[in-house]
Amino acid sequence: NACRNATKQAMEILQNMTSTETVSTRSLIKSVGATGKIVSVSRKDVKTDFTSTIGVDEVYVEVGDMVQVGDRLVAFDTTDIEEDLTDAQNALKRTQSSNGISLSDGKRSISDTERSRDYMIANAAAELADAQKVYKDVVDKYDDLDEDTDDAEDDRDDAEEIYERLSAQLASARQELAVAESVSGNDPGRYAAAKTACEELEVKTAAAKQAYDDAEQIYQAKKKEFQDYKDSDIVKEKQDALTRQQRDYDNTVANQDSSLASAKSSYSQTQLGMDTTSQQRTIASYEKQMQEGVLTAPTAGMVTHIYVEEGENYSPAAGAVVTIQDISAFEIEAEIDQYDISDIAVGQQVLIKTDATGDEELKGTVIKVSPVATTAGAANSGSSVTYAVRISIDTPNDRLRLDMTASLSIIVTEHENALTVPYNAIQKDEAGNAFVEIPGAQGQENEKK
């Protein structure tokens, strides 16, 4: 009984020992925390088409080098491939010989026909070009003579206009001189001025007449030269010659094309009955590998991994030879646990922190969520799986580097101006409903909300 009484008193004391907390307004954010790795926006694993192990002769780059498209990366020892190519080519020749087919004659016939065709067409083209030039020259001369005649006529007309205008002025001046002479006794100054003007105009008019006569003579000479050239029909003659030369050229091209087509048809007939597809495919494969004797960069960026060394052998099964990554921009790869992945969606905002950027909080955005797990987990083991998530870095920062670790806070939901209380102030009734108690007025019970 004493124990029960003590317990009862203790409970009453605890019930009377209540504390109050102030309701405040703040932003509530629900986020998913994760750790990610900084990666490049673009990564290219450069591989080869070699079908067997091959030696590495020289490595031209080092990790950290910046390369451009076409820069040399690695040189391989293609001696064995070259020998294989020679063997395959010889085997193809033996197959052709055993089938009684000589493709070399057909190829030689095509080559000879092509050379003959090119020679004949080139000669015909040269003769056509000469005819075109001759025709152009006579047409240009015709046009020049016509234009010179028009210009001479214009000059003649201009000179005639000047002469006629001065002649009219001279006639007026002579009339004025006659009048002035009749009154010269009363006005000797007028007479003297009229006489001087008349003499000056006579000189100008005479010069204008001479200029007109000269212009007329030039015009008549140009007109005759043009008419003589026109009457000679040389333009039509050279045009007809050009037409004939064009016809000869077209016939030459048609005949030579026909000869080449016949040679190629004969070659195709020779190939009938031969099945060297497999051998030709093998040769093509070796030739392609020979072209990759020096591996070049297919994209620009930084060399971040080199998987071969000089003097060693490279096996195509090993995969990439060199990795090139674009470091002009970065993204983040992260693995999200299966318990949180359903809350993650493209477009969600992300807060990013790294050791390199210190307290600065970078911003990012979820740009990709894998629909399948990265790790499947052991069957019936209860192990958790993760899903790959890719995040863009929206705040540029030159301190970031590839493979750095980044702490992520992916914002799932955010509520602004929410009323908040301490977690321990929230209680639940017998039905499981959450509530808080608001102190009542003095002497009154607390109100449940």
Coordinates of C-alpha atoms in Angstrom, one line a residue:
N1 CA 0.0 0.0 0.0
A2 CA 2.8 2.4 0.9
C3 CA 4.4 1.7 -2.5
R4 CA 1.2 2.4 -4.4
N5 CA 0.6 5.6 -2.5
A6 CA 4.1 6.8 -3.3
T7 CA 3.6 6.0 -7.0
K8 CA 0.3 7.8 -7.0
Q9 CA 1.8 10.9 -5.4
A10 CA 4.7 10.8 -7.9
M11 CA 2.2 10.7 -10.8
E12 CA 0.3 13.7 -9.5
I13 CA 3.5 15.6 -9.1
L14 CA 4.5 14.8 -12.7
Q15 CA 1.1 15.9 -14.0
N16 CA 1.4 19.2 -12.2
M17 CA 5.0 19.7 -13.6
T18 CA 3.9 20.9 -17.1
S19 CA 6.0 23.1 -19.4
T20 CA 4.9 25.3 -22.3
E21 CA 6.5 25.9 -25.7
T22 CA 5.8 28.7 -28.1
V23 CA 4.2 28.0 -31.5
S24 CA 6.4 29.4 -34.3
T25 CA 6.2 29.9 -38.1
R26 CA 8.9 28.4 -40.3
S27 CA 9.5 26.5 -43.5
L28 CA 9.3 22.8 -43.3
I29 CA 11.4 20.8 -45.7
K30 CA 11.3 17.0 -46.2
S31 CA 14.4 15.8 -47.9
V32 CA 16.3 12.7 -48.7
G33 CA 20.0 12.7 -47.9
A34 CA 22.5 10.9 -50.1
T35 CA 26.2 10.9 -51.1
G36 CA 27.1 11.1 -54.7
K37 CA 30.1 11.4 -57.0
I38 CA 30.9 14.2 -59.4
V39 CA 31.1 13.0 -63.0
S40 CA 31.4 14.6 -66.4
V41 CA 28.4 15.4 -68.6
S42 CA 29.9 13.2 -71.4
R43 CA 32.2 10.2 -71.1
K44 CA 33.6 8.3 -74.1
D45 CA 35.4 4.9 -73.7
V46 CA 37.5 4.6 -76.8
K47 CA 37.6 1.1 -78.1
T48 CA 39.1 -0.7 -81.1
D49 CA 37.8 -3.2 -83.6
F50 CA 40.8 -5.6 -83.2
T51 CA 39.7 -9.3 -83.1
S52 CA 42.8 -10.6 -81.3
T53 CA 45.5 -9.6 -78.8
I54 CA 47.8 -6.9 -80.2
G55 CA 51.0 -5.2 -78.9
V56 CA 51.1 -1.6 -77.8
D57 CA 53.8 0.3 -79.6
E58 CA 53.4 3.8 -78.2
V59 CA 51.1 5.8 -75.9
Y60 CA 50.9 9.4 -77.0
V61 CA 48.9 10.8 -74.1
E62 CA 48.9 10.9 -70.3
V63 CA 46.1 11.1 -67.8
G64 CA 45.0 14.7 -67.5
D65 CA 45.9 15.6 -71.1
M66 CA 43.4 17.6 -73.1
V67 CA 42.7 16.3 -76.6
Q68 CA 40.9 17.4 -79.7
V69 CA 39.1 15.3 -82.2
G70 CA 41.7 13.4 -84.3
D71 CA 44.5 13.7 -81.9
R72 CA 46.7 10.5 -81.6
L73 CA 46.1 8.4 -78.6
V74 CA 47.8 5.0 -78.9
A75 CA 49.8 3.2 -81.7
F76 CA 49.5 -0.6 -82.0
D77 CA 51.9 -3.1 -83.6
T78 CA 49.9 -4.2 -86.6
T79 CA 52.6 -6.5 -88.0
D80 CA 50.6 -9.7 -87.4
I81 CA 47.5 -8.1 -88.8
E82 CA 49.4 -7.0 -91.9
E83 CA 50.6 -10.6 -92.3
D84 CA 47.1 -11.9 -91.8
L85 CA 45.8 -9.5 -94.4
T86 CA 48.5 -10.7 -96.9
D87 CA 47.6 -14.3 -96.2
A88 CA 43.9 -13.6 -96.7
Q89 CA 44.6 -11.8 -99.9
N90 CA 46.7 -14.6 -101.2
A91 CA 44.0 -17.1 -100.2
L92 CA 41.5 -15.1 -102.2
K93 CA 43.8 -15.1 -105.2
R94 CA 44.2 -18.9 -105.0
T95 CA 40.4 -19.3 -104.8
Q96 CA 40.0 -17.2 -107.9
S97 CA 42.7 -19.2 -109.7
S98 CA 41.2 -22.6 -108.7
N99 CA 37.8 -21.4 -110.1
G100 CA 39.4 -20.6 -113.4
I101 CA 38.5 -17.0 -113.2
S102 CA 40.9 -14.2 -113.8
L103 CA 39.6 -11.0 -112.3
S104 CA 42.8 -9.2 -113.0
D105 CA 42.1 -9.2 -116.8
G106 CA 38.6 -7.8 -116.1
K107 CA 40.0 -5.1 -113.8
R108 CA 42.8 -4.3 -116.3
S109 CA 40.2 -4.0 -119.1
I110 CA 38.1 -1.6 -117.0
S111 CA 41.2 0.4 -116.1
D112 CA 42.3 0.6 -119.7
T113 CA 38.8 1.6 -120.8
E114 CA 38.7 4.2 -118.1
R115 CA 42.0 5.7 -119.2
S116 CA 40.9 5.7 -122.8
R117 CA 37.6 7.2 -121.9
D118 CA 39.2 10.0 -119.8
Y119 CA 41.7 10.7 -122.6
M120 CA 39.1 10.9 -125.3
I121 CA 36.6 13.0 -123.3
A122 CA 39.5 15.3 -122.2
N123 CA 40.4 15.9 -125.9
A124 CA 36.8 16.4 -126.9
A125 CA 36.3 18.8 -123.9
A126 CA 39.4 20.8 -124.9
E127 CA 38.2 21.2 -128.5
L128 CA 34.8 22.2 -127.2
A129 CA 36.4 24.7 -124.9
D130 CA 38.4 26.2 -127.9
A131 CA 35.2 26.5 -129.9
Q132 CA 33.4 28.1 -127.0
K133 CA 36.3 30.6 -126.6
V134 CA 36.3 31.4 -130.3
Y135 CA 32.6 32.0 -130.4
K136 CA 32.8 34.1 -127.3
D137 CA 35.5 36.2 -128.8
V138 CA 33.6 36.9 -132.0
V139 CA 30.4 37.7 -130.0
D140 CA 32.4 40.0 -127.7
K141 CA 33.9 41.8 -130.7
Y142 CA 30.5 42.1 -132.3
D143 CA 29.1 43.7 -129.1
D144 CA 32.2 45.9 -128.8
L145 CA 31.9 47.2 -132.4
D146 CA 28.1 47.8 -131.9
E147 CA 28.8 49.7 -128.7
D148 CA 31.6 51.7 -130.2
T149 CA 29.3 52.7 -133.1
D150 CA 26.6 53.8 -130.7
D151 CA 29.1 55.8 -128.7
A152 CA 30.5 57.4 -131.9
E153 CA 27.0 58.3 -132.9
D154 CA 26.3 59.8 -129.5
D155 CA 29.5 61.8 -129.8
R156 CA 28.6 63.0 -133.3
D157 CA 25.1 64.0 -132.1
D158 CA 26.6 65.9 -129.1
A159 CA 29.0 67.8 -131.4
E160 CA 26.2 68.6 -133.8
E161 CA 24.1 70.0 -131.0
I162 CA 26.9 72.2 -129.8
Y163 CA 27.6 73.4 -133.4
E164 CA 24.0 74.2 -134.0
R165 CA 23.7 76.0 -130.7
L166 CA 26.8 78.2 -131.4
S167 CA 25.6 78.8 -135.0
A168 CA 22.3 80.2 -133.6
Q169 CA 24.2 82.3 -131.2
L170 CA 26.5 83.6 -134.0
A171 CA 23.5 84.5 -136.1
S172 CA 22.0 86.5 -133.2
A173 CA 25.4 88.2 -132.6
R174 CA 25.6 89.2 -136.3
Q175 CA 22.2 90.7 -136.1
E176 CA 23.2 92.6 -133.0
L177 CA 26.4 93.8 -134.8
A178 CA 24.3 95.1 -137.8
V179 CA 22.0 97.0 -135.5
A180 CA 25.0 98.4 -133.5
E181 CA 26.7 99.4 -136.7
S182 CA 23.7 101.4 -137.8
V183 CA 23.8 103.4 -134.5
S184 CA 27.5 103.4 -134.1
G185 CA 27.7 107.2 -134.4
N186 CA 25.5 107.6 -131.4
D187 CA 26.7 104.5 -129.4
P188 CA 30.2 103.5 -130.4
G189 CA 30.6 101.3 -127.3
R190 CA 27.7 99.1 -128.3
Y191 CA 29.2 98.5 -131.7
A192 CA 32.6 97.6 -130.3
A193 CA 31.0 95.1 -127.8
A194 CA 28.9 93.5 -130.5
K195 CA 31.8 93.2 -132.8
T196 CA 34.0 91.5 -130.1
A197 CA 31.2 89.1 -129.3
C198 CA 30.6 88.3 -132.9
E199 CA 34.3 87.6 -133.5
E200 CA 34.5 85.3 -130.4
L201 CA 31.5 83.3 -131.5
E202 CA 32.8 82.9 -135.0
V203 CA 36.0 81.3 -133.6
K204 CA 33.9 79.0 -131.3
T205 CA 31.5 78.1 -134.1
A206 CA 34.4 77.2 -136.4
A207 CA 35.9 75.0 -133.8
A208 CA 32.5 73.4 -133.1
K209 CA 32.1 72.8 -136.8
Q210 CA 35.5 71.1 -137.0
A211 CA 34.6 68.9 -133.9
Y212 CA 31.4 68.0 -135.6
D213 CA 33.1 67.0 -138.8
D214 CA 35.7 65.0 -136.9
A215 CA 32.9 63.2 -134.9
E216 CA 31.0 62.5 -138.1
Q217 CA 34.1 61.0 -139.8
I218 CA 34.7 58.8 -136.8
Y219 CA 31.1 57.7 -136.6
Q220 CA 31.0 56.8 -140.3
A221 CA 34.2 54.8 -139.9
K222 CA 32.9 52.9 -136.9
K223 CA 29.6 52.3 -138.6
K224 CA 31.3 50.9 -141.6
E225 CA 33.6 48.6 -139.6
F226 CA 30.6 47.3 -137.6
Q227 CA 28.6 46.7 -140.8
D228 CA 31.5 44.9 -142.5
Y229 CA 31.9 42.7 -139.5
K230 CA 28.2 42.0 -139.4
D231 CA 28.0 41.3 -143.1
S232 CA 30.8 38.7 -142.8
D233 CA 28.5 36.3 -140.9
I234 CA 31.5 35.3 -138.7
V235 CA 29.3 35.1 -135.6
K236 CA 26.9 32.6 -137.3
E237 CA 29.9 30.7 -138.7
K238 CA 31.5 30.3 -135.2
Q239 CA 28.1 29.5 -133.7
D240 CA 27.6 26.7 -136.1
A241 CA 31.1 25.4 -135.4
L242 CA 30.4 25.5 -131.7
T243 CA 27.2 23.5 -132.2
R244 CA 29.0 20.9 -134.2
Q245 CA 31.7 20.7 -131.5
Q246 CA 29.1 20.3 -128.8
R247 CA 27.5 17.4 -130.7
D248 CA 30.9 15.7 -131.2
Y249 CA 31.6 16.1 -127.5
D250 CA 28.3 14.6 -126.5
N251 CA 28.8 11.7 -128.9
T252 CA 32.3 11.0 -127.5
V253 CA 31.0 10.9 -123.9
A254 CA 28.1 8.6 -124.9
N255 CA 30.4 6.2 -126.8
Q256 CA 33.1 6.1 -124.1
D257 CA 30.5 5.6 -121.4
S258 CA 29.1 2.7 -123.4
S259 CA 32.5 1.2 -123.7
L260 CA 33.2 1.4 -120.0
A261 CA 29.8 -0.1 -119.2
S262 CA 30.6 -3.0 -121.5
A263 CA 33.9 -3.6 -119.7
K264 CA 32.2 -3.5 -116.3
S265 CA 29.5 -5.8 -117.5
S266 CA 32.1 -8.3 -118.8
Y267 CA 33.8 -8.1 -115.4
S268 CA 30.6 -8.8 -113.6
Q269 CA 30.0 -11.9 -115.8
T270 CA 33.5 -13.1 -114.8
Q271 CA 32.5 -12.8 -111.2
L272 CA 29.4 -15.0 -111.6
G273 CA 29.8 -18.4 -109.9
M274 CA 32.4 -17.2 -107.5
D275 CA 31.6 -17.0 -103.8
T276 CA 34.4 -15.1 -102.1
T277 CA 32.1 -13.1 -99.8
S278 CA 33.5 -14.6 -96.6
Q279 CA 37.1 -14.1 -97.8
Q280 CA 36.4 -10.5 -98.8
R281 CA 34.7 -9.9 -95.5
T282 CA 37.8 -11.2 -93.7
I283 CA 40.1 -8.9 -95.8
A284 CA 37.8 -5.9 -95.1
S285 CA 38.1 -6.7 -91.4
Y286 CA 41.9 -6.8 -91.5
E287 CA 42.0 -3.6 -93.6
K288 CA 39.8 -1.8 -91.1
Q289 CA 42.0 -3.0 -88.2
M290 CA 45.0 -1.7 -90.1
Q291 CA 43.4 1.7 -90.3
E292 CA 43.2 1.6 -86.5
G293 CA 46.9 1.0 -86.1
V294 CA 47.0 4.5 -84.6
L295 CA 43.9 5.1 -82.4
T296 CA 42.7 8.7 -82.5
A297 CA 40.4 10.7 -80.3
P298 CA 36.7 10.6 -81.5
T299 CA 35.8 13.5 -79.2
A300 CA 37.4 16.4 -77.4
G301 CA 38.0 16.4 -73.7
M302 CA 40.3 15.3 -71.0
V303 CA 42.0 11.9 -70.9
T304 CA 41.0 10.4 -67.5
H305 CA 41.9 6.8 -67.9
I306 CA 44.5 4.9 -69.9
Y307 CA 44.2 1.1 -69.8
V308 CA 47.3 0.1 -71.8
E309 CA 51.0 0.5 -71.5
E310 CA 53.8 0.6 -74.0
G311 CA 55.3 -2.8 -74.6
E312 CA 52.3 -4.7 -73.2
N313 CA 49.6 -6.6 -75.1
Y314 CA 46.1 -5.3 -75.5
S315 CA 43.2 -7.8 -75.6
P316 CA 39.9 -6.6 -77.3
A317 CA 38.0 -8.4 -74.5
A318 CA 39.5 -5.9 -72.0
G319 CA 37.2 -3.2 -73.5
A320 CA 38.3 0.5 -73.6
V321 CA 41.8 1.6 -74.4
V322 CA 41.4 5.2 -73.3
T323 CA 38.6 7.1 -71.6
I324 CA 37.9 10.8 -72.6
Q325 CA 35.6 12.9 -70.5
D326 CA 34.1 16.4 -71.1
I327 CA 35.1 18.5 -68.1
S328 CA 33.4 21.7 -69.3
A329 CA 30.4 20.9 -67.1
F330 CA 29.8 18.4 -64.3
E331 CA 26.9 16.3 -63.0
I332 CA 26.5 14.1 -60.0
E333 CA 25.7 10.4 -59.8
A334 CA 24.2 9.0 -56.7
E335 CA 22.6 5.7 -55.5
I336 CA 19.3 6.1 -53.6
D337 CA 18.1 3.3 -51.3
Q338 CA 14.9 1.5 -52.2
Y339 CA 13.2 2.9 -49.2
D340 CA 13.6 6.5 -50.5
I341 CA 13.6 6.1 -54.3
S342 CA 9.8 6.4 -54.6
D343 CA 10.0 9.9 -53.2
I344 CA 12.5 11.0 -55.9
A345 CA 11.4 12.5 -59.2
V346 CA 12.9 14.4 -62.1
G347 CA 12.8 18.2 -61.5
Q348 CA 13.3 18.1 -57.8
Q349 CA 15.7 20.6 -56.3
V350 CA 18.9 19.5 -54.7
L351 CA 21.3 21.1 -52.2
I352 CA 24.9 20.1 -52.7
K353 CA 28.0 20.4 -50.5
T354 CA 31.5 19.2 -51.1
D355 CA 34.7 19.4 -49.2
A356 CA 36.3 21.4 -52.0
T357 CA 33.6 24.2 -51.8
G358 CA 33.4 24.3 -48.0
D359 CA 30.3 25.9 -46.6
E360 CA 29.1 27.1 -49.9
E361 CA 25.8 25.3 -50.8
L362 CA 25.4 24.6 -54.5
K363 CA 22.1 24.1 -56.2
G364 CA 21.2 21.3 -58.5
T365 CA 18.2 19.5 -60.1
V366 CA 17.3 15.8 -60.5
I367 CA 17.5 15.1 -64.2
K368 CA 17.3 11.3 -64.3
V369 CA 16.0 8.5 -62.1
S370 CA 16.8 4.9 -63.2
P371 CA 13.7 2.7 -63.4
V372 CA 15.6 -0.4 -62.5
A373 CA 17.9 -1.1 -59.5
T374 CA 21.7 -0.9 -59.9
T375 CA 22.1 -3.8 -57.5
A376 CA 19.5 -6.5 -57.5
G377 CA 20.3 -7.9 -54.0
A378 CA 20.6 -11.6 -53.2
A379 CA 17.4 -13.6 -53.5
N380 CA 15.6 -14.2 -50.2
S381 CA 18.5 -12.5 -48.4
G382 CA 16.6 -9.4 -47.5
S383 CA 19.5 -7.2 -48.8
S384 CA 18.6 -3.7 -49.9
V385 CA 18.8 -2.5 -53.5
T386 CA 19.7 1.0 -54.8
Y387 CA 18.7 3.1 -57.8
A388 CA 20.9 5.4 -59.9
V389 CA 20.0 9.1 -59.8
R390 CA 21.7 11.8 -61.9
I391 CA 21.7 15.4 -60.8
S392 CA 22.8 18.5 -62.7
I393 CA 24.9 21.1 -61.0
D394 CA 23.2 24.4 -61.5
T395 CA 25.7 26.6 -59.6
P396 CA 29.0 26.7 -61.5
N397 CA 32.1 26.4 -59.3
D398 CA 35.7 26.1 -60.6
R399 CA 36.8 24.2 -57.5
L400 CA 34.9 21.1 -58.5
R401 CA 36.8 18.1 -59.9
L402 CA 35.9 14.7 -61.3
D403 CA 35.2 11.9 -58.8
M404 CA 34.8 14.3 -55.8
T405 CA 32.3 13.2 -53.2
A406 CA 29.3 15.4 -52.8
S407 CA 26.7 15.4 -49.9
L408 CA 23.2 15.8 -51.3
S409 CA 19.9 16.9 -49.8
I410 CA 17.1 16.1 -52.3
I411 CA 14.1 18.2 -51.5
V412 CA 11.0 16.1 -51.6
T413 CA 8.4 18.5 -50.2
E414 CA 8.6 22.0 -48.9
H415 CA 6.0 24.0 -46.9
E416 CA 6.3 27.7 -46.3
N417 CA 4.9 29.5 -43.2
A418 CA 4.0 26.3 -41.3
L419 CA 3.0 26.5 -37.6
T420 CA 5.5 24.3 -35.7
V421 CA 5.9 23.0 -32.1
P422 CA 8.5 20.7 -30.6
Y423 CA 8.1 17.0 -31.4
N424 CA 7.6 16.0 -27.7
A425 CA 4.7 18.5 -27.5
I426 CA 2.6 16.2 -29.8
Q427 CA 0.5 13.6 -28.0
K428 CA -2.0 11.0 -29.2
D429 CA -5.4 10.0 -27.7
E430 CA -6.7 6.5 -27.3
A431 CA -7.9 6.5 -30.9
G432 CA -4.5 7.4 -32.2
N433 CA -5.3 11.0 -33.1
A434 CA -2.4 13.5 -32.6
F435 CA -3.1 16.7 -30.6
V436 CA -1.4 19.4 -28.6
E437 CA -2.6 21.1 -25.4
I438 CA -3.1 24.8 -25.3
P439 CA -3.0 26.3 -21.8
G440 CA -6.4 27.5 -20.6
A441 CA -7.1 30.6 -18.6
Q442 CA -6.2 30.6 -14.9
G443 CA -8.3 27.9 -13.2
Q444 CA -9.5 26.4 -16.5
E445 CA -8.4 23.1 -18.1
N446 CA -6.1 23.0 -21.1
E447 CA -7.6 22.9 -24.5
K448 CA -6.8 20.1 -26.9
K449 CA -6.2 20.9 -30.5

